[in-house]
mmCIF file with all atom_site columns, C-alpha atoms in Angstrom:
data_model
loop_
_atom_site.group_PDB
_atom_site.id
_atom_site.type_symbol
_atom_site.label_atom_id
_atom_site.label_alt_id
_atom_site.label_comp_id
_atom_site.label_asym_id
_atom_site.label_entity_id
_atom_site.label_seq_id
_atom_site.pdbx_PDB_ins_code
_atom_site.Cartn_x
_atom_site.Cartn_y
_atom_site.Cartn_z
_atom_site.occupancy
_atom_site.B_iso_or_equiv
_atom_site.pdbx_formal_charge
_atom_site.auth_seq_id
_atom_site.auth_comp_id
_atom_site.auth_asym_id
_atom_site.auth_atom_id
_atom_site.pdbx_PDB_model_num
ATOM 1   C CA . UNK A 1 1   ? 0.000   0.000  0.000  1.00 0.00 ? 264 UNK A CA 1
ATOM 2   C CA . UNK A 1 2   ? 1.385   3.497  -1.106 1.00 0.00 ? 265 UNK A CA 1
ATOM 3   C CA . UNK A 1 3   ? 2.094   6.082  1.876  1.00 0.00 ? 266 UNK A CA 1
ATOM 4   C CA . UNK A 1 4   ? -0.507  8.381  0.343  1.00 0.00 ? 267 UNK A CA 1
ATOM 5   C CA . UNK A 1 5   ? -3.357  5.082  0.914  1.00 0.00 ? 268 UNK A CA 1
ATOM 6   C CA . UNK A 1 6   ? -1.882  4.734  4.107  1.00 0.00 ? 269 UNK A CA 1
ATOM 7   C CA . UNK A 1 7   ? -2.135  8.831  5.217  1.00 0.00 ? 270 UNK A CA 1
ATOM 8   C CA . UNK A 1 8   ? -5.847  8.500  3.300  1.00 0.00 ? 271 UNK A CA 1
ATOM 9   C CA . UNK A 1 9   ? -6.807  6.090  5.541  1.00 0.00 ? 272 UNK A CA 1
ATOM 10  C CA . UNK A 1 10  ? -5.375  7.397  8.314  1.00 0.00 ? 273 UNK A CA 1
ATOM 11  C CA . UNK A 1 11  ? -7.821  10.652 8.053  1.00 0.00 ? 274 UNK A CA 1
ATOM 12  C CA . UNK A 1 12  ? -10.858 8.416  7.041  1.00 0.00 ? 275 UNK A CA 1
ATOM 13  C CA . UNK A 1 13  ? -10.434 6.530  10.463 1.00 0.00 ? 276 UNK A CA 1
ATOM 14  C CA . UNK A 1 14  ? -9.888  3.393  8.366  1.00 0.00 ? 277 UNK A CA 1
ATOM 15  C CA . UNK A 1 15  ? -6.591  2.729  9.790  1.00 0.00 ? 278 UNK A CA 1
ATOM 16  C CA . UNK A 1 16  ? -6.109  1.543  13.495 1.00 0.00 ? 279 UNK A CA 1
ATOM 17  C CA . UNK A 1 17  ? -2.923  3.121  15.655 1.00 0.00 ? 280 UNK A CA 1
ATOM 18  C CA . UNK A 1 18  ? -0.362  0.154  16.240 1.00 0.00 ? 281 UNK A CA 1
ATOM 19  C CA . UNK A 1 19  ? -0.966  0.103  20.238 1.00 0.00 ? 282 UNK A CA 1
ATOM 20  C CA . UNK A 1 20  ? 2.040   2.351  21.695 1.00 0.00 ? 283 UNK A CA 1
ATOM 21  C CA . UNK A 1 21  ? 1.832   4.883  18.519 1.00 0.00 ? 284 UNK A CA 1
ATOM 22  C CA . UNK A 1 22  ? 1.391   7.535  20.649 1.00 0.00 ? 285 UNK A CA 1
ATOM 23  C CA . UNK A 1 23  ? 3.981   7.009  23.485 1.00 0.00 ? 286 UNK A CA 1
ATOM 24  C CA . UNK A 1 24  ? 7.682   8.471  23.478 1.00 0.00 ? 287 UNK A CA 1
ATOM 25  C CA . UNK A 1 25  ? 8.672   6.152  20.820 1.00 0.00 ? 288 UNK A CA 1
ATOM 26  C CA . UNK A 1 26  ? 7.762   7.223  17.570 1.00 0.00 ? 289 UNK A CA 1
ATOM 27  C CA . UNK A 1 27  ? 8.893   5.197  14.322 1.00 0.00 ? 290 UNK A CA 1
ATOM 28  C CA . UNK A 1 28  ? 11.609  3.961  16.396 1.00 0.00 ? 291 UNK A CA 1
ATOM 29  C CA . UNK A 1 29  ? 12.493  7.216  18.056 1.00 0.00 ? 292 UNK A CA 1
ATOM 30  C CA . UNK A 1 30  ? 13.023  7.862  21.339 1.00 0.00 ? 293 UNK A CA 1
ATOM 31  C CA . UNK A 1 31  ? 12.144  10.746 22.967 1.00 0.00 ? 294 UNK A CA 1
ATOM 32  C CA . UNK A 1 32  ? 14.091  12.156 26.105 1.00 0.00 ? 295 UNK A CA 1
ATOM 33  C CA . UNK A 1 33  ? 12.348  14.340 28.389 1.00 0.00 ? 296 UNK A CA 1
ATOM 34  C CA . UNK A 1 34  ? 13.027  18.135 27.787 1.00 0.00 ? 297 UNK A CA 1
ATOM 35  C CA . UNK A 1 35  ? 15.634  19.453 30.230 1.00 0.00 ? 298 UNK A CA 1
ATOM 36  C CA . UNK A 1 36  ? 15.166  23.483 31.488 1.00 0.00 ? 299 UNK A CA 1
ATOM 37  C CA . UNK A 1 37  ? 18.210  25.194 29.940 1.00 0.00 ? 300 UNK A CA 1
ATOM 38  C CA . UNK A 1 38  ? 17.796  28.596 32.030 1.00 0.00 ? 301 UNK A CA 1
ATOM 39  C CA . UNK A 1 39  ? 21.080  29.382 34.412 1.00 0.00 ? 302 UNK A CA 1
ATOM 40  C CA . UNK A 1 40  ? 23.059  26.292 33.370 1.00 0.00 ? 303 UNK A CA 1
ATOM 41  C CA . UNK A 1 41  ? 26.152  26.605 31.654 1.00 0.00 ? 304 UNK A CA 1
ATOM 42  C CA . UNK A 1 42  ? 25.647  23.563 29.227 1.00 0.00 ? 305 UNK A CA 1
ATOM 43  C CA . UNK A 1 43  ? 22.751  21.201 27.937 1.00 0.00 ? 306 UNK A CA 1
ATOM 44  C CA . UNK A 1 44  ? 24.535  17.329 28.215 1.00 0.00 ? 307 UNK A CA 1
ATOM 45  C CA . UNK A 1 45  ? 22.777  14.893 27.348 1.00 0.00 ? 308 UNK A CA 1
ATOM 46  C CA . UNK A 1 46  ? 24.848  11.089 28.362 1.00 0.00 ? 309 UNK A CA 1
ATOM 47  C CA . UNK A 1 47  ? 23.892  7.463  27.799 1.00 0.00 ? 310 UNK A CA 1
ATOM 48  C CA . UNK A 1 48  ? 22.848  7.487  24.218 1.00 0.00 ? 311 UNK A CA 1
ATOM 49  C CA . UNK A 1 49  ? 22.979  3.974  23.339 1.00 0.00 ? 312 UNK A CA 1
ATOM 50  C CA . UNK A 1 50  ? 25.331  1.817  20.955 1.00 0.00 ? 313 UNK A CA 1
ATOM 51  C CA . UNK A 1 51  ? 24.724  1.823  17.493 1.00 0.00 ? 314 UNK A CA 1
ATOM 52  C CA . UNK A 1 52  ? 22.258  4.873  17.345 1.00 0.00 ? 315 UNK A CA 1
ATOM 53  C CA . UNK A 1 53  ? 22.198  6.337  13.734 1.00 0.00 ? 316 UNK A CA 1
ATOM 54  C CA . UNK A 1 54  ? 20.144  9.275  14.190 1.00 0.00 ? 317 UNK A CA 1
ATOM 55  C CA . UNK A 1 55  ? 19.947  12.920 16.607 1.00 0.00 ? 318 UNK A CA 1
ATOM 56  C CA . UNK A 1 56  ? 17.415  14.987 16.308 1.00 0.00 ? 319 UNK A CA 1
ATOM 57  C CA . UNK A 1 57  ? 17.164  17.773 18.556 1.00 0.00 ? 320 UNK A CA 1
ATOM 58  C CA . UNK A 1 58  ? 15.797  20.690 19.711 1.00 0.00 ? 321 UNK A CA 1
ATOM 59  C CA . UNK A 1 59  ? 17.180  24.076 21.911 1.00 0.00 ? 322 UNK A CA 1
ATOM 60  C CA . UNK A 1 60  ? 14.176  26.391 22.413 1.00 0.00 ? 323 UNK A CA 1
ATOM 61  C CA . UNK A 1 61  ? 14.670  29.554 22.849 1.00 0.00 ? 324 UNK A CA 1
ATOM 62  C CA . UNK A 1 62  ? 18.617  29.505 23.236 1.00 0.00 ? 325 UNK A CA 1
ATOM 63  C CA . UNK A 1 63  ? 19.744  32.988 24.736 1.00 0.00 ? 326 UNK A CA 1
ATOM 64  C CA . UNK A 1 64  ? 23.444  33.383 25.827 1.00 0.00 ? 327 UNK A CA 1
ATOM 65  C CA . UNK A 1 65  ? 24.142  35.819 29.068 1.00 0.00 ? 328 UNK A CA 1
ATOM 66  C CA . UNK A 1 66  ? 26.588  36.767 27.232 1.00 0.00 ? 329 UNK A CA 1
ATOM 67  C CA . UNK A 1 67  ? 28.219  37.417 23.889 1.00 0.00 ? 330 UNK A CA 1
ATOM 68  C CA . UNK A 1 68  ? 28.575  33.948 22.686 1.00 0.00 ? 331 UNK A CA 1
ATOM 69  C CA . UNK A 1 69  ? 27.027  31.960 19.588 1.00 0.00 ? 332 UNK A CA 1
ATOM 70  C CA . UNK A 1 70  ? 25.877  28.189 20.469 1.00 0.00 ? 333 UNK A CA 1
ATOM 71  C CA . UNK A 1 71  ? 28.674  25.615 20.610 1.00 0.00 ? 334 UNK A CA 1
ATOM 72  C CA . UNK A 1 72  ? 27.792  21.842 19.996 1.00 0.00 ? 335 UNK A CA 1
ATOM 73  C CA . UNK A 1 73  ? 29.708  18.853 20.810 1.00 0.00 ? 336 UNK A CA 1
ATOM 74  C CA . UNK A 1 74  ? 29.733  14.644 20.343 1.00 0.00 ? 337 UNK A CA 1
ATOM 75  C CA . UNK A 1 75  ? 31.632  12.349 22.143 1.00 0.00 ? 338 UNK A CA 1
ATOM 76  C CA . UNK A 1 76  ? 31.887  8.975  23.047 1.00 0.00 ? 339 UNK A CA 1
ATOM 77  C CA . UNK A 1 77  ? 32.602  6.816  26.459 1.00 0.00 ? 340 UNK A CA 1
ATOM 78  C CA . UNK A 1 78  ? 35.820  8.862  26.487 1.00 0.00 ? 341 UNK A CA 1
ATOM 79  C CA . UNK A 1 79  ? 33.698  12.128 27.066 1.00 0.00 ? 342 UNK A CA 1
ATOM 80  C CA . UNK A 1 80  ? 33.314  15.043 24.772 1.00 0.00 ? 343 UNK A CA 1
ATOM 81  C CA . UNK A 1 81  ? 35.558  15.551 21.973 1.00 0.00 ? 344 UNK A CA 1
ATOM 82  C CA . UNK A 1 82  ? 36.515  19.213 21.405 1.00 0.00 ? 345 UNK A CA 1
ATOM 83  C CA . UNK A 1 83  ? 38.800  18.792 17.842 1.00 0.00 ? 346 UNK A CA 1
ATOM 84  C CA . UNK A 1 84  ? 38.915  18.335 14.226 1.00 0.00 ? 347 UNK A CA 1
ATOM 85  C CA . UNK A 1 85  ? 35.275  19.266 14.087 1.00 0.00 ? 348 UNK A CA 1
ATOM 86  C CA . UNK A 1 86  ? 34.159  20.288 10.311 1.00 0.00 ? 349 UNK A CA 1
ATOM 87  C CA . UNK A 1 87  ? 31.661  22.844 10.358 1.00 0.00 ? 350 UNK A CA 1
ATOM 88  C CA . UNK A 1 88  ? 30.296  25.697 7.790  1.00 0.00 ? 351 UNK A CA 1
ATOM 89  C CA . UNK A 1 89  ? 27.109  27.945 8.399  1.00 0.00 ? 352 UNK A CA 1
ATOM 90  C CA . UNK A 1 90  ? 25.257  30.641 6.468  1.00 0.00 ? 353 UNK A CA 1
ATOM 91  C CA . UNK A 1 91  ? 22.104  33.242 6.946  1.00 0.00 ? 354 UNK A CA 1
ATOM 92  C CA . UNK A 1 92  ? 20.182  35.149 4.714  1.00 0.00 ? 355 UNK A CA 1
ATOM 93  C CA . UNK A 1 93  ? 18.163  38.157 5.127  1.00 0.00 ? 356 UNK A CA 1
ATOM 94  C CA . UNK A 1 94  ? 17.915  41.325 6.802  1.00 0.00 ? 357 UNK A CA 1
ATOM 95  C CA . UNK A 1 95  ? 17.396  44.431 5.183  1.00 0.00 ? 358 UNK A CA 1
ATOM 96  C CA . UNK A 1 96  ? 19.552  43.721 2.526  1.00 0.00 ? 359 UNK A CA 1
ATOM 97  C CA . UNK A 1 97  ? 18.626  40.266 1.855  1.00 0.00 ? 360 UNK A CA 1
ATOM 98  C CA . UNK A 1 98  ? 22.400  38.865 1.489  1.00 0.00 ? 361 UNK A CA 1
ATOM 99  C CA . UNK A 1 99  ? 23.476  35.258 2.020  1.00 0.00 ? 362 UNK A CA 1
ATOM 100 C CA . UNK A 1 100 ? 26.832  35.272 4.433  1.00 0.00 ? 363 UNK A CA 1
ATOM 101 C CA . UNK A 1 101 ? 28.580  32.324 5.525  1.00 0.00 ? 364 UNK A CA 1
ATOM 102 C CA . UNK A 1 102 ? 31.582  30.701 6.992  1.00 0.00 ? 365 UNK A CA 1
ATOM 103 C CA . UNK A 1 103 ? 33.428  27.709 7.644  1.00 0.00 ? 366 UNK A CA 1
ATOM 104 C CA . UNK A 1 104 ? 35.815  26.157 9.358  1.00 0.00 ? 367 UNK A CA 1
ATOM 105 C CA . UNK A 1 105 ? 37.770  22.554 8.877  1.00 0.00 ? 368 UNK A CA 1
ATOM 106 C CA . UNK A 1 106 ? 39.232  22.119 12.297 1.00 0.00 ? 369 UNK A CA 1
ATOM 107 C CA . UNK A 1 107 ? 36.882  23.653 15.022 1.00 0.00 ? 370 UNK A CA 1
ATOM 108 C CA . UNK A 1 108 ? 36.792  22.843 18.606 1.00 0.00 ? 371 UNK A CA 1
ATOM 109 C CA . UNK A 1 109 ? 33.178  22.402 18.203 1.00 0.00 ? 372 UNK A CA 1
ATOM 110 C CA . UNK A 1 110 ? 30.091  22.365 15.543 1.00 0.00 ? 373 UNK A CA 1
ATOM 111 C CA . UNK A 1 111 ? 28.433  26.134 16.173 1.00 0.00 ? 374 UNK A CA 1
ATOM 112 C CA . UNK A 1 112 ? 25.930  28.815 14.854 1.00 0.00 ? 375 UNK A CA 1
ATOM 113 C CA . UNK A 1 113 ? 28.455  31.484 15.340 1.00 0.00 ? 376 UNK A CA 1
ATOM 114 C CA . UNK A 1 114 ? 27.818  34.408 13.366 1.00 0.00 ? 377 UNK A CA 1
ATOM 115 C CA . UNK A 1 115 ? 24.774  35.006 15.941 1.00 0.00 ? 378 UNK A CA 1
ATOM 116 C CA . UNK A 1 116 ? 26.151  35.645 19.166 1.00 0.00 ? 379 UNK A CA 1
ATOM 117 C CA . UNK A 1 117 ? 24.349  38.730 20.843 1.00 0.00 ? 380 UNK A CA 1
ATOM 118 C CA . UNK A 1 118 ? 23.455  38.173 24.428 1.00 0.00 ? 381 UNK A CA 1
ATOM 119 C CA . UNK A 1 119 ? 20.184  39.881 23.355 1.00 0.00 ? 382 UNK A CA 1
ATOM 120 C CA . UNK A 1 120 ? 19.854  36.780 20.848 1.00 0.00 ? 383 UNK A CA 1
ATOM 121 C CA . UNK A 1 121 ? 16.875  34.526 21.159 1.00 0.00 ? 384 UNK A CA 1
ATOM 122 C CA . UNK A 1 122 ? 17.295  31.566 18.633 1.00 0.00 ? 385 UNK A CA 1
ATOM 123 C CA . UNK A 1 123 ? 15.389  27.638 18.738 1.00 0.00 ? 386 UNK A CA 1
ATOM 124 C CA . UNK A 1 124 ? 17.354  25.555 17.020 1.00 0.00 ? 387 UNK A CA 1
ATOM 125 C CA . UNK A 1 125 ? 16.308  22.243 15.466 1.00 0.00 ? 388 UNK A CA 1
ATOM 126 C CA . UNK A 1 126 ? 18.732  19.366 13.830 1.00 0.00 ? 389 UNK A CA 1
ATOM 127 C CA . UNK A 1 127 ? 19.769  16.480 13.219 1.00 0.00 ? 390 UNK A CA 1
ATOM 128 C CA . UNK A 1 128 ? 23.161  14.268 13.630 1.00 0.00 ? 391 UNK A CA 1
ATOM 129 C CA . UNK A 1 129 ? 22.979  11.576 10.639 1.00 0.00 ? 392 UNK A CA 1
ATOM 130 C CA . UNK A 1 130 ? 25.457  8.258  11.289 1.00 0.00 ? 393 UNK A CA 1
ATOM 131 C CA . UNK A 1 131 ? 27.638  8.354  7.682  1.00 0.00 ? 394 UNK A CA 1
ATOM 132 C CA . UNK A 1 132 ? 28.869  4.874  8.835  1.00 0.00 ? 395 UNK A CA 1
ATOM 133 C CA . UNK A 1 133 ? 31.589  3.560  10.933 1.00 0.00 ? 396 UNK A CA 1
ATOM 134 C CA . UNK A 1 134 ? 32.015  6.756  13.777 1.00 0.00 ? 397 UNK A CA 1
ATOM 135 C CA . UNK A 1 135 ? 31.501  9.363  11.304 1.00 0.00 ? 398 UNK A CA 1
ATOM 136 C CA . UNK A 1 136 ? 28.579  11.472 11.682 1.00 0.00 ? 399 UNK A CA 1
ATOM 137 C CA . UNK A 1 137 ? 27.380  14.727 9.855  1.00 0.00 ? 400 UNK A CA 1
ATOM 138 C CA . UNK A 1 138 ? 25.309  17.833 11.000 1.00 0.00 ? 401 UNK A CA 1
ATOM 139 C CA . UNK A 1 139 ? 22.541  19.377 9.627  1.00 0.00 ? 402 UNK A CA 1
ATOM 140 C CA . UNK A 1 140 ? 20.256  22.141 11.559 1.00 0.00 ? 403 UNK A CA 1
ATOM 141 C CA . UNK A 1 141 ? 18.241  24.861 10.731 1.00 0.00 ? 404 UNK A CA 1
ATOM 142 C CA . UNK A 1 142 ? 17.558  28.265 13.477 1.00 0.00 ? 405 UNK A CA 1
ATOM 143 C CA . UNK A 1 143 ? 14.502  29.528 13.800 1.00 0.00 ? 406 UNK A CA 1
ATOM 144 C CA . UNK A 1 144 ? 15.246  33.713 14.909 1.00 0.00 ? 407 UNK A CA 1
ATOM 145 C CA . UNK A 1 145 ? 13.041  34.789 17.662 1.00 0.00 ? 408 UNK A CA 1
ATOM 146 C CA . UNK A 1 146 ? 14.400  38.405 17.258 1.00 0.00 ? 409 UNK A CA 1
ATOM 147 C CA . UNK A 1 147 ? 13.774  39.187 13.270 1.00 0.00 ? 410 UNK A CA 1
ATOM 148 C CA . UNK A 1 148 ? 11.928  35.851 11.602 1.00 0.00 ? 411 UNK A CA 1
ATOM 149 C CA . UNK A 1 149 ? 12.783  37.308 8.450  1.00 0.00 ? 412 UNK A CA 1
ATOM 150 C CA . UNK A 1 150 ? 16.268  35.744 8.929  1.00 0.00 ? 413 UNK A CA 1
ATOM 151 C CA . UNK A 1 151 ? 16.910  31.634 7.386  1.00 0.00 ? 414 UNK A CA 1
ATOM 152 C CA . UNK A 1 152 ? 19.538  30.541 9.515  1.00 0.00 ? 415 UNK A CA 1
ATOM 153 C CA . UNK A 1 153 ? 21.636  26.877 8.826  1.00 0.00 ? 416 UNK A CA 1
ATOM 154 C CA . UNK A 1 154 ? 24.824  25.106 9.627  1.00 0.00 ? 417 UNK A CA 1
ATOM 155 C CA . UNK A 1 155 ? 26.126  21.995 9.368  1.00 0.00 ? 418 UNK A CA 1
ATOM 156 C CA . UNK A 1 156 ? 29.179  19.821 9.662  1.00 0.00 ? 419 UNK A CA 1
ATOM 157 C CA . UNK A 1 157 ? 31.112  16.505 10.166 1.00 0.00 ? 420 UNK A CA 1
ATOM 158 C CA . UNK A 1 158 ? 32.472  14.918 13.029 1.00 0.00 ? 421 UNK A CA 1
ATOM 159 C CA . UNK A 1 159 ? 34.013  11.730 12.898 1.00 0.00 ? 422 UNK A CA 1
ATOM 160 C CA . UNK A 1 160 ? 34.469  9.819  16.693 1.00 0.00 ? 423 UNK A CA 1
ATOM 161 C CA . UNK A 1 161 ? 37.326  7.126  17.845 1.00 0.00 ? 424 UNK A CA 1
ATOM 162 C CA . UNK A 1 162 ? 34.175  5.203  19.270 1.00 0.00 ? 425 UNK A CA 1
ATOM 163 C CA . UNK A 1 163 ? 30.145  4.915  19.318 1.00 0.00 ? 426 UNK A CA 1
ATOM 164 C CA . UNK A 1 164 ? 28.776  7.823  20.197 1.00 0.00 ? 427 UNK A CA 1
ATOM 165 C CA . UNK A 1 165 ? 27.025  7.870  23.703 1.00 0.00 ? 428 UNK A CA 1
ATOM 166 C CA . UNK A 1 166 ? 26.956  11.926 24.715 1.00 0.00 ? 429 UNK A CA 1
ATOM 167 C CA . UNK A 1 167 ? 26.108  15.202 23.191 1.00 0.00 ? 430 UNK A CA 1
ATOM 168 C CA . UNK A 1 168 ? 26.206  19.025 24.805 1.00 0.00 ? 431 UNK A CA 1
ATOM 169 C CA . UNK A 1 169 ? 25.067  22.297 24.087 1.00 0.00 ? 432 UNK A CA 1
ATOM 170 C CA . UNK A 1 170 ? 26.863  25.215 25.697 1.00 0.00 ? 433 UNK A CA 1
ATOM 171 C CA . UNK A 1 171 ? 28.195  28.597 25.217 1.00 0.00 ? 434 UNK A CA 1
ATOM 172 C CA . UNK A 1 172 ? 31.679  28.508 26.285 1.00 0.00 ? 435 UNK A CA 1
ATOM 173 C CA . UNK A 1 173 ? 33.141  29.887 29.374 1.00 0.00 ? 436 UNK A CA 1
ATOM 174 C CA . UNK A 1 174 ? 30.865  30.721 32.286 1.00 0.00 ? 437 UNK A CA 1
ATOM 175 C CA . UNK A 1 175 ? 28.430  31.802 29.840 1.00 0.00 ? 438 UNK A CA 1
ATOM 176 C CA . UNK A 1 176 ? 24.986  30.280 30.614 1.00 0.00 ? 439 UNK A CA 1
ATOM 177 C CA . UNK A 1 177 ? 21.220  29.967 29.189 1.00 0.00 ? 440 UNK A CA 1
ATOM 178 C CA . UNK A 1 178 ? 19.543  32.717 30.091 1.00 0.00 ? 441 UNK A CA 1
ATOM 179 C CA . UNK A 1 179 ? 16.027  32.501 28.792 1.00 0.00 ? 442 UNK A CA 1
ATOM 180 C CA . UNK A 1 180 ? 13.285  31.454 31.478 1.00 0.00 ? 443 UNK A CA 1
ATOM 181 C CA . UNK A 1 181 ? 11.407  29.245 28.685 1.00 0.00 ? 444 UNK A CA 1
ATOM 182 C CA . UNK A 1 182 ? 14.576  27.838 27.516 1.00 0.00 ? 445 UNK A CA 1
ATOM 183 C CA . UNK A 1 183 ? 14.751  23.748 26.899 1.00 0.00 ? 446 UNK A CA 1
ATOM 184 C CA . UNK A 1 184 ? 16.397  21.129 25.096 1.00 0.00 ? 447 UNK A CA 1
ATOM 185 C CA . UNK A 1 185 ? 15.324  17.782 23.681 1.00 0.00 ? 448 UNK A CA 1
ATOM 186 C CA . UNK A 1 186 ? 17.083  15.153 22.159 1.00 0.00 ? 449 UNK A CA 1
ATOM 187 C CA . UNK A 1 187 ? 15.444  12.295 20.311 1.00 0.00 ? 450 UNK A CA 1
ATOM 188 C CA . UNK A 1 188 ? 17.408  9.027  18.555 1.00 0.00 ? 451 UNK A CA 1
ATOM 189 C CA . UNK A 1 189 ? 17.062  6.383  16.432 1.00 0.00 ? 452 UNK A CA 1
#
């Protein structure tokens, strides 16, 4: 049956929901509870288990209290790695409606640098792909709280020594989240 049969009968209520559809697994995903970002200096999530293939995540309403753009880092049982990260990202928009970007072949981190106000409030949403072997690339889009009419995106390549278990989001420093409504939520396959 074609996935457009399956959607139609889905909306004509001739398709039953496989018991557990609705729970915090969802096509195989699964969902970890949000964590409150505000005050903290970093977002960690540990304990990802062996052989995941897919991150998706979420940062709503990242807001730095301080000048900082948002850092990202992978790691395995040997903690977070902070080298040979690949990483390029580009905006468009504004009142001139130009496309800037830059990159970077050997960060310290995957980031959406270029927005880095302390007056910045940015949700990010993304997702860390399994190439195969340890290798991994990044793909996220930003959603700008401040100005909408902005498209942010970044992405990048990471390649680990071992399975990937952990992931953070920080600022650097003693810089820290610093928006009340401020979350994150990871979710893998």
């Amino acid at each position: 049956m074609s996935r457009a049969r399956d959607f139609a009968d889905v909306i004509s209520g001739g398709f039953d929901l496989p018991a557990g559809a609705l729970d915090n697994s969802i096509d195989g995903f699964t969902f970890v509870t949000p964590v409150a970002t505000n005050g903290t200096t970093a977002a960690t999530f540990t304990g990802i288990p062996s052989g995941v293939d897919i991150i998706k995540y979420t940062i709503y309403r990242a807001k730095p209290s301080g000048v900082a753009g948002l850092l990202i880092r992978i790691g395995d049982s040997g903690g977070l790695e902070d080298s040979n990260y690949s990483r390029g990202e580009s905006y468009s928009g504004g009142s001139s409606g130009t496309v800037t970007s830059q990159e970077d072949t050997s960060a310290s981190s995957w980031a959406l640098a270029a927005f880095n106000s302390d007056t910045n409030i940015i949700t990010h949403h993304g997702e860390i792909l399994r190439t195969h072997g340890n290798k991994f690339v990044l793909t996220a889009h930003a959603h700008y709280h401040n100005a909408p009419k902005y498209t942010l995106y970044y992405t990048g390549f990471k390649e680990l020594s071992a399975e990937l278990t952990q992931i953070s989001f920080f600022w650097g420093g003693s810089i820290t989240f610093n928006d009340a409504n401020g979350y994150a939520r990871i979710a893998y396959q």
